Amino acid sequence: MENNKQPNIVFIMSDDHAAHAMSCYGSKINTTPNLDRIADEGMRFDNCFCTNSICAPSRATILTGLYNHENGVKTLGDNFDSRQPTIQRILGENGYQTALIGKWHLGHGGHHDPADFDYWNIFPGQGDYHDPVMIEIGEEKKVKGYATDLVTDISIDWIKNRDVNRPFMLMCHHKAPHRPWDPDERHAHLYEDVDIPEPETFHDDYSGKASAAKEATMRIDRDLRVRDVKAEPPEGLSQKELKSWYYQRYIKDYLRCVASVDYNVGRILYYLDEAGLTEDTIIVYTSDQGFFLGDHGWYDKRFMYEESLRMPFIIRYPRAIKAGSVTKDFALNVDFPETFLDYAGIEIPSHMQGRSLRPVLEGKTPEDWQTSMYYRYWEHLSVEHKVGAHYGIRTHKYKLIYYYGEALGNADAIDEQRTPEWELFDLDKDPYEMCNVYNDPNYAEKIEVLKKELYRLKAEVRDYE
Ligand code: CA
């Protein structure tokens, strides 16, 4: 029964689902009972961060255990080279059966297709919510149904039809709740008669931030389209009323898409129970990055600010993880593949740049555990949403961000230059990041220490540009 020692891995990742839209993370705007069950029966990470808050780069990091300058996917325009070593290849070489179902978004055709999975069935590009086209191991077909239901149906079928004598890893990747936020029938009328509360920072005027914040085009009241909110804005509203109207239209559809993800995660949990797989399976729920839910007056992500930097990360494995545990220890998306290899008892390749979360999961965080993390966003002003390129460091107490003002290391971008700017946030005093204290002399010494650590981390991850 040697194989029973290797756990199955069910990795469920949605797209753009912010932690603050999950009740286990204290959401003020919705409830997610099925997702909460994973947290209740396992561990919740309160400080899990992505190293570049955008879809394709985060996905490439999770597959490779490498930062984006090392895996070649720095921007949405970079396709993934599937010839490089990945978690699925290593698991496959060590007896696992593997599948990826749903969102891939790393390019397709030739060596951009998913590789080294026994089975794959993906949406081309962003995919559609209703009756999507799917590509099943290279064969394209239109499928009837709603994306989140379909990804779940195909996932459960794949588990049912697997070789029961070998462990498996399933990557179940939802399109939802990505723009344009089209709900399914089952959840289309949720929240119809209620007003969703607006976030604390809804009316941020960006005066306490670097000028990149003001320049970004992701404002609720200005940059959402009719396609996003599925209605023409009513006439005769004040600017403030219009902003609230846009927010309600946007957030309700977003939360309806989340409700369908929650419902479908419940179906997977139920199936694992019924099939007697719960004890032997590591199940993870996460999202490729966070999202602004009206926070700072925005939708979308990209910035190193908390709402977009933080990933939900909840994980259950009854054999090793104590139910109901919570940690504030740092975890990064680059740590995920090493964690799975560790639990599978497979040697972790030395080129991988993360660290297995296993000791944290088992309540034995080492003394030298990471207390600072490196972030870099390479896209620049020429792409949608006009968020200037930046890198930075977050510790438990501070966040230091540098907008370097050009499209360095992003060959496809039109290089619009800006004056470089720094931001420092004191996260204890200012958790919503409303007040840049970089120029406050009281922080001068702290800034020197943080800069030193920032450049140490940058060199450690081999980002030399
Ligand atoms: Ca995403």
Short mmCIF file of C-alpha atoms and ligand atoms in Angstrom, two decimals:
data_model
loop_
_atom_site.label_atom_id
_atom_site.label_comp_id
_atom_site.label_asym_id
_atom_site.label_seq_id
_atom_site.Cartn_x
_atom_site.Cartn_y
_atom_site.Cartn_z
CA MET A 1 0.00 0.00 0.00
CA GLU A 2 2.99 2.26 -0.65
CA ASN A 3 0.89 4.59 -2.83
CA ASN A 4 -1.44 5.49 -0.01
CA LYS A 5 1.39 7.47 1.52
CA GLN A 6 1.29 9.94 -1.34
CA PRO A 7 -1.70 12.25 -0.97
CA ASN A 8 -3.97 13.21 -3.81
CA ILE A 9 -3.94 16.91 -4.59
CA VAL A 10 -7.03 18.86 -5.62
CA PHE A 11 -5.94 22.40 -6.41
CA ILE A 12 -8.91 24.67 -7.04
CA MET A 13 -8.01 28.12 -8.30
CA SER A 14 -10.46 30.77 -9.34
CA ASP A 15 -9.63 33.95 -11.22
CA ASP A 16 -9.63 37.35 -9.48
CA HIS A 17 -11.39 36.18 -6.31
CA ALA A 18 -10.30 38.52 -3.52
CA ALA A 19 -9.99 37.12 0.00
CA HIS A 20 -12.27 39.86 1.32
CA ALA A 21 -15.15 38.29 -0.63
CA MET A 22 -15.00 35.08 1.43
CA SER A 23 -16.75 34.81 4.78
CA CYS A 24 -13.86 32.84 6.32
CA TYR A 25 -11.76 35.97 5.71
CA GLY A 26 -14.36 38.20 7.35
CA SER A 27 -16.18 39.41 4.25
CA LYS A 28 -18.68 42.19 4.92
CA ILE A 29 -20.45 41.62 1.61
CA ASN A 30 -21.14 37.90 1.11
CA THR A 31 -21.01 34.40 2.57
CA THR A 32 -19.17 31.39 1.18
CA PRO A 33 -20.18 28.36 3.29
CA ASN A 34 -18.48 25.73 1.17
CA LEU A 35 -15.17 27.57 0.96
CA ASP A 36 -15.41 28.22 4.69
CA ARG A 37 -15.65 24.48 5.23
CA ILE A 38 -12.12 24.04 3.83
CA ALA A 39 -10.85 26.69 6.26
CA ASP A 40 -12.78 25.15 9.17
CA GLU A 41 -11.39 21.70 8.48
CA GLY A 42 -7.89 22.89 7.59
CA MET A 43 -5.74 26.02 7.67
CA ARG A 44 -6.36 29.58 6.58
CA PHE A 45 -3.41 31.75 5.53
CA ASP A 46 -3.99 35.41 6.33
CA ASN A 47 -0.78 36.56 4.66
CA CYS A 48 -0.57 34.72 1.37
CA PHE A 49 0.70 36.99 -1.41
CA CYS A 50 1.31 36.80 -5.13
CA THR A 51 4.62 37.96 -6.53
CA ASN A 52 3.00 39.78 -9.51
CA SER A 53 -0.71 40.56 -9.31
CA ILE A 54 -1.92 39.52 -12.71
CA CYS A 55 -3.38 36.33 -14.21
CA ALA A 56 -0.85 34.64 -16.51
CA PRO A 57 2.27 35.48 -14.47
CA SER A 58 0.76 34.11 -11.24
CA ARG A 59 -0.25 30.90 -13.03
CA ALA A 60 3.23 30.45 -14.48
CA THR A 61 4.73 30.88 -11.01
CA ILE A 62 2.42 28.26 -9.52
CA LEU A 63 3.35 25.71 -12.22
CA THR A 64 7.11 26.30 -12.05
CA GLY A 65 8.00 27.52 -8.57
CA LEU A 66 9.85 30.40 -10.24
CA TYR A 67 9.48 34.17 -10.23
CA ASN A 68 8.34 35.65 -13.55
CA HIS A 69 11.71 36.85 -14.82
CA GLU A 70 12.82 33.22 -14.49
CA ASN A 71 9.78 31.48 -16.03
CA GLY A 72 9.40 33.92 -18.93
CA VAL A 73 5.85 35.17 -18.17
CA LYS A 74 6.26 38.71 -16.89
CA THR A 75 3.15 40.16 -18.56
CA LEU A 76 -0.18 39.04 -20.02
CA GLY A 77 1.45 39.21 -23.45
CA ASP A 78 4.07 36.55 -22.64
CA ASN A 79 3.13 32.97 -23.49
CA PHE A 80 4.31 30.10 -21.32
CA ASP A 81 6.99 27.79 -22.63
CA SER A 82 5.73 24.36 -21.59
CA ARG A 83 9.12 22.76 -22.23
CA GLN A 84 10.35 24.02 -18.87
CA PRO A 85 10.10 21.86 -15.75
CA THR A 86 6.70 22.05 -14.00
CA ILE A 87 4.94 20.59 -10.99
CA GLN A 88 2.84 18.31 -13.21
CA ARG A 89 5.89 16.92 -15.00
CA ILE A 90 7.69 16.12 -11.75
CA LEU A 91 4.61 14.55 -10.17
CA GLY A 92 3.97 12.57 -13.39
CA GLU A 93 7.51 11.22 -13.36
CA ASN A 94 6.89 10.06 -9.81
CA GLY A 95 3.74 8.06 -10.40
CA TYR A 96 1.01 10.70 -10.20
CA GLN A 97 -1.77 11.09 -12.75
CA THR A 98 -2.40 14.74 -13.50
CA ALA A 99 -5.06 16.92 -15.11
CA LEU A 100 -5.75 20.60 -15.68
CA ILE A 101 -9.33 21.65 -16.35
CA GLY A 102 -10.61 25.17 -17.06
CA LYS A 103 -8.60 28.34 -17.29
CA TRP A 104 -5.06 28.05 -18.67
CA HIS A 105 -4.47 31.52 -20.12
CA LEU A 106 -0.79 30.92 -20.86
CA GLY A 107 -1.13 30.85 -24.65
CA HIS A 108 -2.00 27.87 -26.80
CA GLY A 109 -0.70 26.03 -29.83
CA GLY A 110 2.68 24.31 -30.07
CA HIS A 111 4.74 24.47 -26.90
CA HIS A 112 2.32 26.97 -25.35
CA ASP A 113 -0.33 24.27 -24.87
CA PRO A 114 -0.51 22.58 -21.48
CA ALA A 115 2.16 19.85 -21.40
CA ASP A 116 2.89 16.88 -19.16
CA PHE A 117 -0.72 16.55 -17.98
CA ASP A 118 -2.35 13.16 -18.59
CA TYR A 119 -5.53 15.08 -19.38
CA TRP A 120 -6.28 18.72 -20.09
CA ASN A 121 -9.39 20.57 -21.14
CA ILE A 122 -9.11 24.34 -21.23
CA PHE A 123 -10.78 27.55 -22.32
CA PRO A 124 -8.95 29.39 -25.08
CA GLY A 125 -7.71 32.75 -23.72
CA GLN A 126 -10.04 34.19 -21.09
CA GLY A 127 -12.90 31.84 -22.03
CA ASP A 128 -16.65 32.53 -21.96
CA TYR A 129 -19.08 32.08 -19.10
CA HIS A 130 -21.96 30.66 -21.18
CA ASP A 131 -21.63 27.81 -23.69
CA PRO A 132 -17.84 28.23 -23.84
CA VAL A 133 -15.45 26.85 -26.40
CA MET A 134 -13.12 24.32 -24.74
CA ILE A 135 -9.98 22.66 -26.07
CA GLU A 136 -9.73 19.05 -24.93
CA ILE A 137 -6.17 17.79 -25.49
CA GLY A 138 -5.89 19.88 -28.65
CA GLU A 139 -9.44 19.35 -29.93
CA GLU A 140 -11.61 22.44 -29.92
CA LYS A 141 -15.36 22.21 -29.30
CA LYS A 142 -18.24 24.35 -28.10
CA VAL A 143 -19.76 23.01 -24.90
CA LYS A 144 -23.27 23.74 -23.59
CA GLY A 145 -23.49 25.04 -20.05
CA TYR A 146 -22.04 27.51 -17.55
CA ALA A 147 -18.25 27.64 -17.21
CA THR A 148 -18.05 27.07 -13.44
CA ASP A 149 -20.48 24.12 -13.59
CA LEU A 150 -18.68 22.61 -16.59
CA VAL A 151 -15.20 22.83 -15.05
CA THR A 152 -16.61 21.08 -11.96
CA ASP A 153 -18.47 18.39 -13.95
CA ILE A 154 -15.38 17.57 -16.01
CA SER A 155 -13.20 17.58 -12.88
CA ILE A 156 -15.44 15.15 -11.00
CA ASP A 157 -15.67 12.89 -14.06
CA TRP A 158 -11.90 12.84 -14.36
CA ILE A 159 -11.49 11.84 -10.71
CA LYS A 160 -14.14 9.12 -11.15
CA ASN A 161 -12.39 7.65 -14.17
CA ARG A 162 -8.83 7.77 -12.83
CA ASP A 163 -6.62 4.77 -12.07
CA VAL A 164 -7.50 4.19 -8.41
CA ASN A 165 -4.12 2.58 -7.75
CA ARG A 166 -2.14 5.75 -8.24
CA PRO A 167 -2.31 9.19 -6.57
CA PHE A 168 -3.52 12.15 -8.58
CA MET A 169 -3.22 15.90 -8.89
CA LEU A 170 -6.17 17.77 -10.33
CA MET A 171 -5.88 21.46 -11.16
CA CYS A 172 -9.44 22.77 -11.32
CA HIS A 173 -9.16 26.32 -12.63
CA HIS A 174 -12.29 28.45 -12.78
CA LYS A 175 -12.77 31.38 -15.09
CA ALA A 176 -15.03 33.00 -12.50
CA PRO A 177 -15.20 35.59 -11.05
CA HIS A 178 -13.18 37.28 -13.81
CA ARG A 179 -14.59 40.17 -15.85
CA PRO A 180 -17.18 40.50 -17.44
CA TRP A 181 -18.89 38.86 -14.42
CA ASP A 182 -21.76 36.97 -16.12
CA PRO A 183 -23.72 35.05 -13.47
CA ASP A 184 -25.52 31.74 -13.98
CA GLU A 185 -29.29 31.23 -13.74
CA ARG A 186 -29.11 29.72 -10.27
CA HIS A 187 -27.52 32.85 -8.76
CA ALA A 188 -28.75 35.57 -11.14
CA HIS A 189 -31.22 37.03 -8.65
CA LEU A 190 -29.10 36.96 -5.51
CA TYR A 191 -28.80 40.37 -3.79
CA GLU A 192 -31.59 41.74 -5.96
CA ASP A 193 -33.31 43.54 -3.10
CA VAL A 194 -30.30 44.57 -1.02
CA ASP A 195 -27.63 47.22 -1.15
CA ILE A 196 -24.10 45.88 -0.81
CA PRO A 197 -22.07 48.04 1.62
CA GLU A 198 -19.43 50.24 0.01
CA PRO A 199 -15.83 49.70 1.19
CA GLU A 200 -14.13 52.12 3.61
CA THR A 201 -11.80 53.45 0.92
CA PHE A 202 -14.47 53.83 -1.77
CA HIS A 203 -13.90 57.58 -2.04
CA ASP A 204 -10.09 57.56 -1.96
CA ASP A 205 -8.97 60.66 -3.85
CA TYR A 206 -5.40 59.29 -4.23
CA SER A 207 -3.88 62.33 -2.53
CA GLY A 208 -2.02 60.04 -0.09
CA LYS A 209 -0.48 57.92 -2.83
CA ALA A 210 2.11 58.16 -5.60
CA SER A 211 0.79 59.59 -8.87
CA ALA A 212 0.50 56.08 -10.38
CA ALA A 213 -2.74 55.65 -8.42
CA LYS A 214 -4.35 58.70 -9.93
CA GLU A 215 -3.22 57.79 -13.43
CA ALA A 216 -4.63 54.23 -13.36
CA THR A 217 -7.77 53.66 -15.42
CA MET A 218 -9.69 51.17 -13.31
CA ARG A 219 -12.17 53.44 -11.62
CA ILE A 220 -15.63 52.19 -10.76
CA ASP A 221 -17.32 55.42 -11.85
CA ARG A 222 -15.33 56.11 -15.01
CA ASP A 223 -13.81 53.01 -16.54
CA LEU A 224 -16.46 50.28 -16.30
CA ARG A 225 -18.29 49.62 -19.58
CA VAL A 226 -21.93 48.84 -20.38
CA ARG A 227 -20.81 45.26 -21.14
CA ASP A 228 -19.53 45.03 -17.54
CA VAL A 229 -22.62 46.37 -15.81
CA LYS A 230 -25.16 45.13 -18.39
CA ALA A 231 -27.16 48.35 -18.42
CA GLU A 232 -26.94 51.96 -19.50
CA PRO A 233 -26.39 54.24 -16.51
CA PRO A 234 -29.59 56.11 -15.53
CA GLU A 235 -29.78 59.80 -16.33
CA GLY A 236 -30.03 62.59 -13.79
CA LEU A 237 -27.77 61.10 -11.10
CA SER A 238 -25.12 63.11 -9.29
CA GLN A 239 -21.51 61.92 -9.71
CA LYS A 240 -21.66 60.33 -6.25
CA GLU A 241 -24.94 58.54 -6.99
CA LEU A 242 -23.58 57.34 -10.31
CA LYS A 243 -20.52 55.88 -8.61
CA SER A 244 -22.76 54.01 -6.18
CA TRP A 245 -24.92 52.79 -9.06
CA TYR A 246 -21.88 51.41 -10.92
CA TYR A 247 -20.60 49.77 -7.76
CA GLN A 248 -23.89 47.97 -7.06
CA ARG A 249 -24.16 46.71 -10.65
CA TYR A 250 -20.53 45.53 -10.63
CA ILE A 251 -20.28 44.00 -7.16
CA LYS A 252 -23.57 42.10 -7.34
CA ASP A 253 -22.58 40.30 -10.54
CA TYR A 254 -19.11 39.66 -9.14
CA LEU A 255 -20.60 38.12 -5.98
CA ARG A 256 -23.08 36.06 -8.02
CA CYS A 257 -20.14 34.55 -9.89
CA VAL A 258 -18.43 33.90 -6.55
CA ALA A 259 -21.61 32.22 -5.25
CA SER A 260 -21.46 29.79 -8.15
CA VAL A 261 -17.80 29.02 -7.42
CA ASP A 262 -18.72 28.38 -3.77
CA TYR A 263 -21.60 26.10 -4.79
CA ASN A 264 -19.35 24.14 -7.14
CA VAL A 265 -16.54 23.78 -4.60
CA GLY A 266 -19.25 22.30 -2.36
CA ARG A 267 -19.94 19.71 -5.07
CA ILE A 268 -16.26 18.70 -5.15
CA LEU A 269 -16.13 18.43 -1.34
CA TYR A 270 -19.28 16.30 -1.38
CA TYR A 271 -17.83 14.07 -4.09
CA LEU A 272 -14.57 13.55 -2.16
CA ASP A 273 -16.61 12.59 0.92
CA GLU A 274 -18.82 10.18 -1.02
CA ALA A 275 -15.83 8.56 -2.74
CA GLY A 276 -13.98 8.14 0.58
CA LEU A 277 -11.13 10.37 -0.62
CA THR A 278 -11.28 13.19 1.94
CA GLU A 279 -8.66 11.78 4.35
CA ASP A 280 -6.09 11.13 1.64
CA THR A 281 -6.50 14.33 -0.33
CA ILE A 282 -4.91 17.74 0.04
CA ILE A 283 -7.49 20.24 -1.15
CA VAL A 284 -6.58 23.86 -1.76
CA TYR A 285 -8.72 26.83 -2.65
CA THR A 286 -6.98 29.93 -3.90
CA SER A 287 -7.16 32.57 -6.60
CA ASP A 288 -4.43 33.75 -8.99
CA GLN A 289 -4.38 37.13 -7.19
CA GLY A 290 -6.62 39.50 -5.25
CA PHE A 291 -8.91 42.20 -6.62
CA PHE A 292 -10.22 45.65 -5.80
CA LEU A 293 -13.89 45.37 -4.86
CA GLY A 294 -14.54 49.08 -5.01
CA ASP A 295 -11.58 49.56 -2.65
CA HIS A 296 -9.89 52.88 -3.49
CA GLY A 297 -12.70 53.41 -5.99
CA TRP A 298 -11.34 50.62 -8.21
CA TYR A 299 -11.98 47.25 -9.81
CA ASP A 300 -9.08 45.12 -11.21
CA LYS A 301 -5.69 44.37 -9.57
CA ARG A 302 -2.00 44.92 -10.66
CA PHE A 303 -1.00 47.28 -7.83
CA MET A 304 0.97 46.03 -4.86
CA TYR A 305 -1.74 47.36 -2.52
CA GLU A 306 -3.21 44.87 -0.06
CA GLU A 307 -6.50 44.03 -1.77
CA SER A 308 -4.76 43.00 -4.96
CA LEU A 309 -1.56 41.54 -3.45
CA ARG A 310 -3.31 39.17 -1.04
CA MET A 311 -4.42 35.76 -2.30
CA PRO A 312 -7.00 33.69 -0.46
CA PHE A 313 -5.28 30.43 0.49
CA ILE A 314 -7.08 27.75 2.45
CA ILE A 315 -5.93 24.17 2.58
CA ARG A 316 -7.23 20.95 4.13
CA TYR A 317 -5.39 17.68 4.65
CA PRO A 318 -6.81 15.83 7.63
CA ARG A 319 -3.75 13.58 8.00
CA ALA A 320 -1.40 16.49 8.70
CA ILE A 321 -3.18 19.82 9.17
CA LYS A 322 -5.08 20.64 12.35
CA ALA A 323 -8.69 21.67 11.70
CA GLY A 324 -9.53 25.31 12.21
CA SER A 325 -5.95 26.55 12.22
CA VAL A 326 -5.02 30.04 11.11
CA THR A 327 -1.60 31.48 10.39
CA LYS A 328 -0.17 34.92 9.80
CA ASP A 329 3.11 33.49 8.54
CA PHE A 330 3.93 34.59 5.01
CA ALA A 331 3.18 32.29 2.10
CA LEU A 332 3.74 33.11 -1.58
CA ASN A 333 2.40 31.59 -4.78
CA VAL A 334 5.98 30.54 -5.58
CA ASP A 335 5.82 28.27 -2.51
CA PHE A 336 2.85 26.17 -3.70
CA PRO A 337 4.57 23.60 -5.96
CA GLU A 338 7.30 22.88 -3.41
CA THR A 339 4.63 22.26 -0.79
CA PHE A 340 2.97 19.63 -2.99
CA LEU A 341 6.28 17.92 -3.81
CA ASP A 342 7.15 17.86 -0.12
CA TYR A 343 3.87 16.12 0.79
CA ALA A 344 4.31 13.72 -2.14
CA GLY A 345 7.72 12.75 -0.72
CA ILE A 346 9.51 13.88 -3.88
CA GLU A 347 12.83 15.69 -3.77
CA ILE A 348 12.41 19.41 -4.47
CA PRO A 349 14.54 20.53 -7.45
CA SER A 350 17.18 23.05 -6.38
CA HIS A 351 16.24 25.57 -9.10
CA MET A 352 12.82 26.22 -7.55
CA GLN A 353 12.66 29.55 -5.74
CA GLY A 354 9.99 29.09 -3.08
CA ARG A 355 9.88 27.11 0.11
CA SER A 356 7.60 24.27 1.19
CA LEU A 357 4.81 25.46 3.49
CA ARG A 358 4.68 22.08 5.19
CA PRO A 359 6.28 23.15 8.49
CA VAL A 360 3.85 26.09 8.75
CA LEU A 361 0.93 23.80 7.95
CA GLU A 362 1.99 21.44 10.72
CA GLY A 363 2.43 24.19 13.31
CA LYS A 364 6.24 24.06 13.26
CA THR A 365 7.24 27.31 11.58
CA PRO A 366 11.05 27.48 11.48
CA GLU A 367 12.87 30.37 13.20
CA ASP A 368 14.18 31.64 9.88
CA TRP A 369 10.80 31.68 8.11
CA GLN A 370 10.34 34.53 5.56
CA THR A 371 9.22 37.85 7.08
CA SER A 372 9.59 39.90 3.91
CA MET A 373 8.47 39.31 0.33
CA TYR A 374 9.49 40.65 -3.07
CA TYR A 375 6.92 41.83 -5.60
CA ARG A 376 7.27 43.03 -9.16
CA TYR A 377 4.72 44.16 -11.76
CA TRP A 378 6.31 44.59 -15.20
CA GLU A 379 3.42 45.84 -17.31
CA HIS A 380 3.54 49.56 -17.87
CA LEU A 381 1.44 52.43 -19.19
CA SER A 382 0.78 51.11 -22.67
CA VAL A 383 -1.54 48.30 -21.54
CA GLU A 384 -5.11 48.42 -20.27
CA HIS A 385 -5.61 50.13 -16.88
CA LYS A 386 -2.39 52.15 -17.15
CA VAL A 387 -0.71 50.97 -13.99
CA GLY A 388 2.94 51.99 -13.97
CA ALA A 389 5.56 49.28 -13.51
CA HIS A 390 6.79 48.86 -9.94
CA TYR A 391 8.57 46.63 -7.50
CA GLY A 392 8.54 46.54 -3.74
CA ILE A 393 8.81 44.75 -0.46
CA ARG A 394 6.21 43.88 2.16
CA THR A 395 7.06 42.95 5.72
CA HIS A 396 4.64 42.29 8.59
CA LYS A 397 4.61 46.01 9.38
CA TYR A 398 5.61 47.96 6.30
CA LYS A 399 5.28 48.13 2.56
CA LEU A 400 7.78 49.99 0.41
CA ILE A 401 6.97 50.40 -3.30
CA TYR A 402 9.13 51.86 -6.08
CA TYR A 403 7.50 53.05 -9.30
CA TYR A 404 10.58 53.13 -11.49
CA GLY A 405 8.89 55.05 -14.30
CA GLU A 406 9.75 53.01 -17.41
CA ALA A 407 9.00 49.70 -19.09
CA LEU A 408 12.24 48.02 -18.00
CA GLY A 409 12.43 44.35 -18.87
CA ASN A 410 9.17 44.48 -20.83
CA ALA A 411 10.23 44.41 -24.46
CA ASP A 412 6.70 44.71 -25.90
CA ALA A 413 5.77 47.90 -24.09
CA ILE A 414 5.85 51.40 -25.44
CA ASP A 415 8.22 53.02 -23.01
CA GLU A 416 6.41 56.06 -21.64
CA GLN A 417 8.64 57.51 -18.98
CA ARG A 418 7.52 58.94 -15.65
CA THR A 419 9.43 60.49 -12.77
CA PRO A 420 10.26 57.63 -10.40
CA GLU A 421 8.36 57.68 -7.09
CA TRP A 422 8.46 55.80 -3.82
CA GLU A 423 5.67 54.89 -1.41
CA LEU A 424 5.92 53.72 2.17
CA PHE A 425 2.92 52.53 4.14
CA ASP A 426 2.93 51.87 7.87
CA LEU A 427 0.54 48.92 7.84
CA ASP A 428 -0.14 48.90 11.59
CA LYS A 429 -1.25 52.51 11.62
CA ASP A 430 -2.62 52.63 8.10
CA PRO A 431 -3.92 49.20 7.05
CA TYR A 432 -5.86 50.69 4.13
CA GLU A 433 -2.75 52.38 2.70
CA MET A 434 -4.19 55.87 2.51
CA CYS A 435 -1.13 57.80 3.62
CA ASN A 436 2.25 57.52 1.95
CA VAL A 437 4.84 58.35 4.63
CA TYR A 438 7.92 58.04 2.44
CA ASN A 439 8.77 61.71 2.93
CA ASP A 440 8.13 61.73 6.67
CA PRO A 441 11.56 62.14 8.35
CA ASN A 442 10.45 59.89 11.23
CA TYR A 443 10.65 56.95 8.84
CA ALA A 444 14.03 57.78 7.28
CA GLU A 445 15.94 55.12 9.18
CA LYS A 446 13.27 52.52 8.59
CA ILE A 447 13.38 53.29 4.86
CA GLU A 448 17.12 52.60 4.71
CA VAL A 449 16.63 49.21 6.36
CA LEU A 450 13.73 48.34 4.05
CA LYS A 451 15.62 49.38 0.93
CA LYS A 452 18.54 47.20 1.91
CA GLU A 453 16.20 44.25 2.38
CA LEU A 454 14.39 45.02 -0.89
CA TYR A 455 17.60 44.87 -2.90
CA ARG A 456 18.80 41.81 -1.01
CA LEU A 457 15.57 40.00 -1.94
CA LYS A 458 15.74 41.25 -5.53
CA ALA A 459 19.21 39.79 -5.92
CA GLU A 460 18.27 36.61 -4.09
CA VAL A 461 15.50 35.87 -6.61
CA ARG A 462 17.95 36.75 -9.41
CA ASP A 463 16.01 39.75 -10.73
CA TYR A 464 18.89 41.86 -11.99
CA GLU A 465 17.08 44.33 -14.26
CA CA B 1 -6.65 36.78 -12.48
#
